[in-house]
């Protein structure tokens, strides 16, 4: 299964970009990142068997274990691609939200949208580590 981060805005050469790269190097599933302009630009077409997860302030707050189990279920259920959409600073509108299979939030606090990428990359690494029974992750 492909883990595909699709994010609005150019992260460029920055500490946030370094963190994304650091965590994605550790992810054991296929993955890629697509950047779109802040405004305009179209999502790459989704093939059949694609799940869309949108990072949104109105989303569910999952534990790392819950997130890993979702990914495991999609992977084992034959999902070809899991897309993670990160919006621009103003987020998504209701029409965009209604097209997602799952909305998730990284807590009730407001986060800069450029921080969402490294936070997501870290959680993808953590999820794949959990699924591989890596001893680093500890519940508690």
PDB file of C-alpha atoms in Angstrom:
ATOM      1  CA  UNK A   1       0.000   0.000   0.000  1.00  0.00           C
ATOM      2  CA  UNK A   2       1.205   3.487  -0.868  1.00  0.00           C
ATOM      3  CA  UNK A   3       1.107   6.151   1.855  1.00  0.00           C
ATOM      4  CA  UNK A   4       0.692   9.400  -0.060  1.00  0.00           C
ATOM      5  CA  UNK A   5       0.933  12.791   1.642  1.00  0.00           C
ATOM      6  CA  UNK A   6      -0.679  15.496  -0.503  1.00  0.00           C
ATOM      7  CA  UNK A   7      -0.084  18.920   1.004  1.00  0.00           C
ATOM      8  CA  UNK A   8      -0.895  22.483   0.065  1.00  0.00           C
ATOM      9  CA  UNK A   9       2.020  24.893   0.201  1.00  0.00           C
ATOM     10  CA  UNK A  10       5.716  24.548  -0.515  1.00  0.00           C
ATOM     11  CA  UNK A  11       7.746  23.456   2.479  1.00  0.00           C
ATOM     12  CA  UNK A  12      11.052  24.244   0.734  1.00  0.00           C
ATOM     13  CA  UNK A  13      14.341  23.772   2.528  1.00  0.00           C
ATOM     14  CA  UNK A  14      13.428  24.173   6.160  1.00  0.00           C
ATOM     15  CA  UNK A  15      13.669  22.477   9.540  1.00  0.00           C
ATOM     16  CA  UNK A  16      10.139  21.116   8.954  1.00  0.00           C
ATOM     17  CA  UNK A  17      11.240  19.579   5.641  1.00  0.00           C
ATOM     18  CA  UNK A  18      14.223  17.992   7.391  1.00  0.00           C
ATOM     19  CA  UNK A  19      11.881  16.380   9.936  1.00  0.00           C
ATOM     20  CA  UNK A  20       9.581  15.056   7.206  1.00  0.00           C
ATOM     21  CA  UNK A  21      12.556  13.521   5.420  1.00  0.00           C
ATOM     22  CA  UNK A  22      13.966  12.074   8.659  1.00  0.00           C
ATOM     23  CA  UNK A  23      10.734  10.277   9.555  1.00  0.00           C
ATOM     24  CA  UNK A  24       9.774   9.153   6.058  1.00  0.00           C
ATOM     25  CA  UNK A  25      13.185   7.477   5.650  1.00  0.00           C
ATOM     26  CA  UNK A  26      12.111   5.163   8.487  1.00  0.00           C
ATOM     27  CA  UNK A  27       8.656   4.305   7.090  1.00  0.00           C
ATOM     28  CA  UNK A  28       8.638   0.736   5.831  1.00  0.00           C
ATOM     29  CA  UNK A  29       5.638   1.020   3.478  1.00  0.00           C
ATOM     30  CA  UNK A  30       5.878   2.706   0.076  1.00  0.00           C
ATOM     31  CA  UNK A  31       5.335   6.427   0.401  1.00  0.00           C
ATOM     32  CA  UNK A  32       5.527   9.700  -1.455  1.00  0.00           C
ATOM     33  CA  UNK A  33       4.805  13.392  -0.968  1.00  0.00           C
ATOM     34  CA  UNK A  34       3.027  15.631  -3.469  1.00  0.00           C
ATOM     35  CA  UNK A  35       2.983  19.404  -2.968  1.00  0.00           C
ATOM     36  CA  UNK A  36       0.234  21.572  -4.404  1.00  0.00           C
ATOM     37  CA  UNK A  37       0.148  25.378  -4.544  1.00  0.00           C
ATOM     38  CA  UNK A  38      -1.618  27.160  -1.681  1.00  0.00           C
ATOM     39  CA  UNK A  39      -4.488  27.949  -4.040  1.00  0.00           C
ATOM     40  CA  UNK A  40      -5.545  26.170  -7.190  1.00  0.00           C
ATOM     41  CA  UNK A  41      -3.912  23.080  -8.522  1.00  0.00           C
ATOM     42  CA  UNK A  42      -5.777  19.818  -8.666  1.00  0.00           C
ATOM     43  CA  UNK A  43      -5.372  16.680  -6.640  1.00  0.00           C
ATOM     44  CA  UNK A  44      -3.782  13.865  -8.582  1.00  0.00           C
ATOM     45  CA  UNK A  45      -6.527  11.488  -9.723  1.00  0.00           C
ATOM     46  CA  UNK A  46      -7.348   8.738  -7.244  1.00  0.00           C
ATOM     47  CA  UNK A  47      -7.341   5.207  -8.561  1.00  0.00           C
ATOM     48  CA  UNK A  48      -9.878   2.622  -7.405  1.00  0.00           C
ATOM     49  CA  UNK A  49      -8.985   1.253  -3.984  1.00  0.00           C
ATOM     50  CA  UNK A  50      -7.848   4.620  -2.604  1.00  0.00           C
ATOM     51  CA  UNK A  51      -8.694   5.780   0.923  1.00  0.00           C
ATOM     52  CA  UNK A  52      -8.652   9.524   1.615  1.00  0.00           C
ATOM     53  CA  UNK A  53      -7.719  10.773   5.082  1.00  0.00           C
ATOM     54  CA  UNK A  54      -7.987  14.502   5.643  1.00  0.00           C
ATOM     55  CA  UNK A  55      -6.160  16.320   8.430  1.00  0.00           C
ATOM     56  CA  UNK A  56      -8.781  18.680   9.769  1.00  0.00           C
ATOM     57  CA  UNK A  57      -9.561  20.458  13.026  1.00  0.00           C
ATOM     58  CA  UNK A  58     -13.020  18.809  12.997  1.00  0.00           C
ATOM     59  CA  UNK A  59     -11.518  15.337  12.728  1.00  0.00           C
ATOM     60  CA  UNK A  60     -11.273  12.478  15.189  1.00  0.00           C
ATOM     61  CA  UNK A  61      -8.427  12.435  17.649  1.00  0.00           C
ATOM     62  CA  UNK A  62      -6.917   8.966  17.360  1.00  0.00           C
ATOM     63  CA  UNK A  63      -4.286   7.388  19.537  1.00  0.00           C
ATOM     64  CA  UNK A  64      -1.164   6.176  17.769  1.00  0.00           C
ATOM     65  CA  UNK A  65      -2.384   2.598  18.267  1.00  0.00           C
ATOM     66  CA  UNK A  66      -5.778   3.425  16.736  1.00  0.00           C
ATOM     67  CA  UNK A  67      -4.068   5.123  13.794  1.00  0.00           C
ATOM     68  CA  UNK A  68      -1.811   2.106  13.263  1.00  0.00           C
ATOM     69  CA  UNK A  69      -4.809  -0.256  13.367  1.00  0.00           C
ATOM     70  CA  UNK A  70      -6.630   1.831  10.737  1.00  0.00           C
ATOM     71  CA  UNK A  71      -3.613   1.640   8.454  1.00  0.00           C
ATOM     72  CA  UNK A  72      -3.326  -2.086   9.129  1.00  0.00           C
ATOM     73  CA  UNK A  73      -6.994  -2.613   8.239  1.00  0.00           C
ATOM     74  CA  UNK A  74      -6.675  -0.704   4.992  1.00  0.00           C
ATOM     75  CA  UNK A  75      -3.437  -2.478   4.092  1.00  0.00           C
ATOM     76  CA  UNK A  76      -4.825  -5.923   4.857  1.00  0.00           C
ATOM     77  CA  UNK A  77      -8.128  -5.097   3.146  1.00  0.00           C
ATOM     78  CA  UNK A  78      -6.439  -4.457  -0.185  1.00  0.00           C
ATOM     79  CA  UNK A  79      -6.291  -0.660  -0.200  1.00  0.00           C
ATOM     80  CA  UNK A  80      -3.806   0.362  -2.878  1.00  0.00           C
ATOM     81  CA  UNK A  81      -3.249   3.937  -1.768  1.00  0.00           C
ATOM     82  CA  UNK A  82      -3.938   5.857   1.413  1.00  0.00           C
ATOM     83  CA  UNK A  83      -3.921   9.589   0.764  1.00  0.00           C
ATOM     84  CA  UNK A  84      -3.364  12.052   3.564  1.00  0.00           C
ATOM     85  CA  UNK A  85      -4.569  15.520   2.596  1.00  0.00           C
ATOM     86  CA  UNK A  86      -3.134  18.574   4.346  1.00  0.00           C
ATOM     87  CA  UNK A  87      -4.828  21.851   3.467  1.00  0.00           C
ATOM     88  CA  UNK A  88      -3.498  25.364   3.325  1.00  0.00           C
ATOM     89  CA  UNK A  89      -3.653  27.640   6.351  1.00  0.00           C
ATOM     90  CA  UNK A  90      -7.443  28.003   6.065  1.00  0.00           C
ATOM     91  CA  UNK A  91      -8.050  24.250   5.940  1.00  0.00           C
ATOM     92  CA  UNK A  92     -10.883  22.599   4.037  1.00  0.00           C
ATOM     93  CA  UNK A  93     -14.477  23.517   3.311  1.00  0.00           C
ATOM     94  CA  UNK A  94     -17.503  21.298   3.956  1.00  0.00           C
ATOM     95  CA  UNK A  95     -17.629  20.027   0.367  1.00  0.00           C
ATOM     96  CA  UNK A  96     -14.010  18.875   0.588  1.00  0.00           C
ATOM     97  CA  UNK A  97     -14.575  17.302   4.008  1.00  0.00           C
ATOM     98  CA  UNK A  98     -17.549  15.322   2.725  1.00  0.00           C
ATOM     99  CA  UNK A  99     -15.330  13.578   0.141  1.00  0.00           C
ATOM    100  CA  UNK A 100     -12.919  12.193   2.758  1.00  0.00           C
ATOM    101  CA  UNK A 101     -13.151   8.669   4.149  1.00  0.00           C
ATOM    102  CA  UNK A 102     -11.760   9.830   7.492  1.00  0.00           C
ATOM    103  CA  UNK A 103     -11.068  13.177   9.142  1.00  0.00           C
ATOM    104  CA  UNK A 104      -8.329  13.229  11.776  1.00  0.00           C
ATOM    105  CA  UNK A 105      -7.018  15.987  14.047  1.00  0.00           C
ATOM    106  CA  UNK A 106      -3.780  16.264  15.984  1.00  0.00           C
ATOM    107  CA  UNK A 107      -5.510  17.568  19.085  1.00  0.00           C
ATOM    108  CA  UNK A 108      -7.704  20.515  19.906  1.00  0.00           C
ATOM    109  CA  UNK A 109      -4.906  23.087  19.664  1.00  0.00           C
ATOM    110  CA  UNK A 110      -4.256  25.065  16.510  1.00  0.00           C
ATOM    111  CA  UNK A 111      -1.098  23.972  14.668  1.00  0.00           C
ATOM    112  CA  UNK A 112       0.637  25.755  11.782  1.00  0.00           C
ATOM    113  CA  UNK A 113      -0.227  23.827   8.635  1.00  0.00           C
ATOM    114  CA  UNK A 114       3.490  23.419   7.813  1.00  0.00           C
ATOM    115  CA  UNK A 115       3.900  21.553  11.128  1.00  0.00           C
ATOM    116  CA  UNK A 116       1.220  19.077  10.093  1.00  0.00           C
ATOM    117  CA  UNK A 117       3.601  17.407   7.629  1.00  0.00           C
ATOM    118  CA  UNK A 118       6.331  16.451  10.094  1.00  0.00           C
ATOM    119  CA  UNK A 119       3.697  15.455  12.661  1.00  0.00           C
ATOM    120  CA  UNK A 120       2.001  13.206  10.097  1.00  0.00           C
ATOM    121  CA  UNK A 121       5.328  11.772   8.915  1.00  0.00           C
ATOM    122  CA  UNK A 122       6.219  10.920  12.520  1.00  0.00           C
ATOM    123  CA  UNK A 123       2.856   9.218  13.074  1.00  0.00           C
ATOM    124  CA  UNK A 124       3.241   7.217   9.836  1.00  0.00           C
ATOM    125  CA  UNK A 125       6.648   6.052  11.040  1.00  0.00           C
ATOM    126  CA  UNK A 126       5.209   5.244  14.467  1.00  0.00           C
ATOM    127  CA  UNK A 127       2.271   3.357  12.920  1.00  0.00           C
ATOM    128  CA  UNK A 128       4.521   1.225  10.737  1.00  0.00           C
ATOM    129  CA  UNK A 129       6.760   0.585  13.760  1.00  0.00           C
ATOM    130  CA  UNK A 130       3.744  -0.525  15.800  1.00  0.00           C
ATOM    131  CA  UNK A 131       2.616  -2.834  12.987  1.00  0.00           C
ATOM    132  CA  UNK A 132       6.107  -4.334  12.817  1.00  0.00           C
ATOM    133  CA  UNK A 133       6.050  -4.924  16.595  1.00  0.00           C
ATOM    134  CA  UNK A 134       9.023  -2.645  17.039  1.00  0.00           C
ATOM    135  CA  UNK A 135       9.854  -2.301  20.753  1.00  0.00           C
ATOM    136  CA  UNK A 136      10.202   1.491  20.626  1.00  0.00           C
ATOM    137  CA  UNK A 137       6.510   2.267  20.898  1.00  0.00           C
ATOM    138  CA  UNK A 138       5.065   1.917  24.364  1.00  0.00           C
ATOM    139  CA  UNK A 139       1.432   2.109  25.230  1.00  0.00           C
ATOM    140  CA  UNK A 140       0.651   3.823  28.428  1.00  0.00           C
TER     141      UNK A 140
END
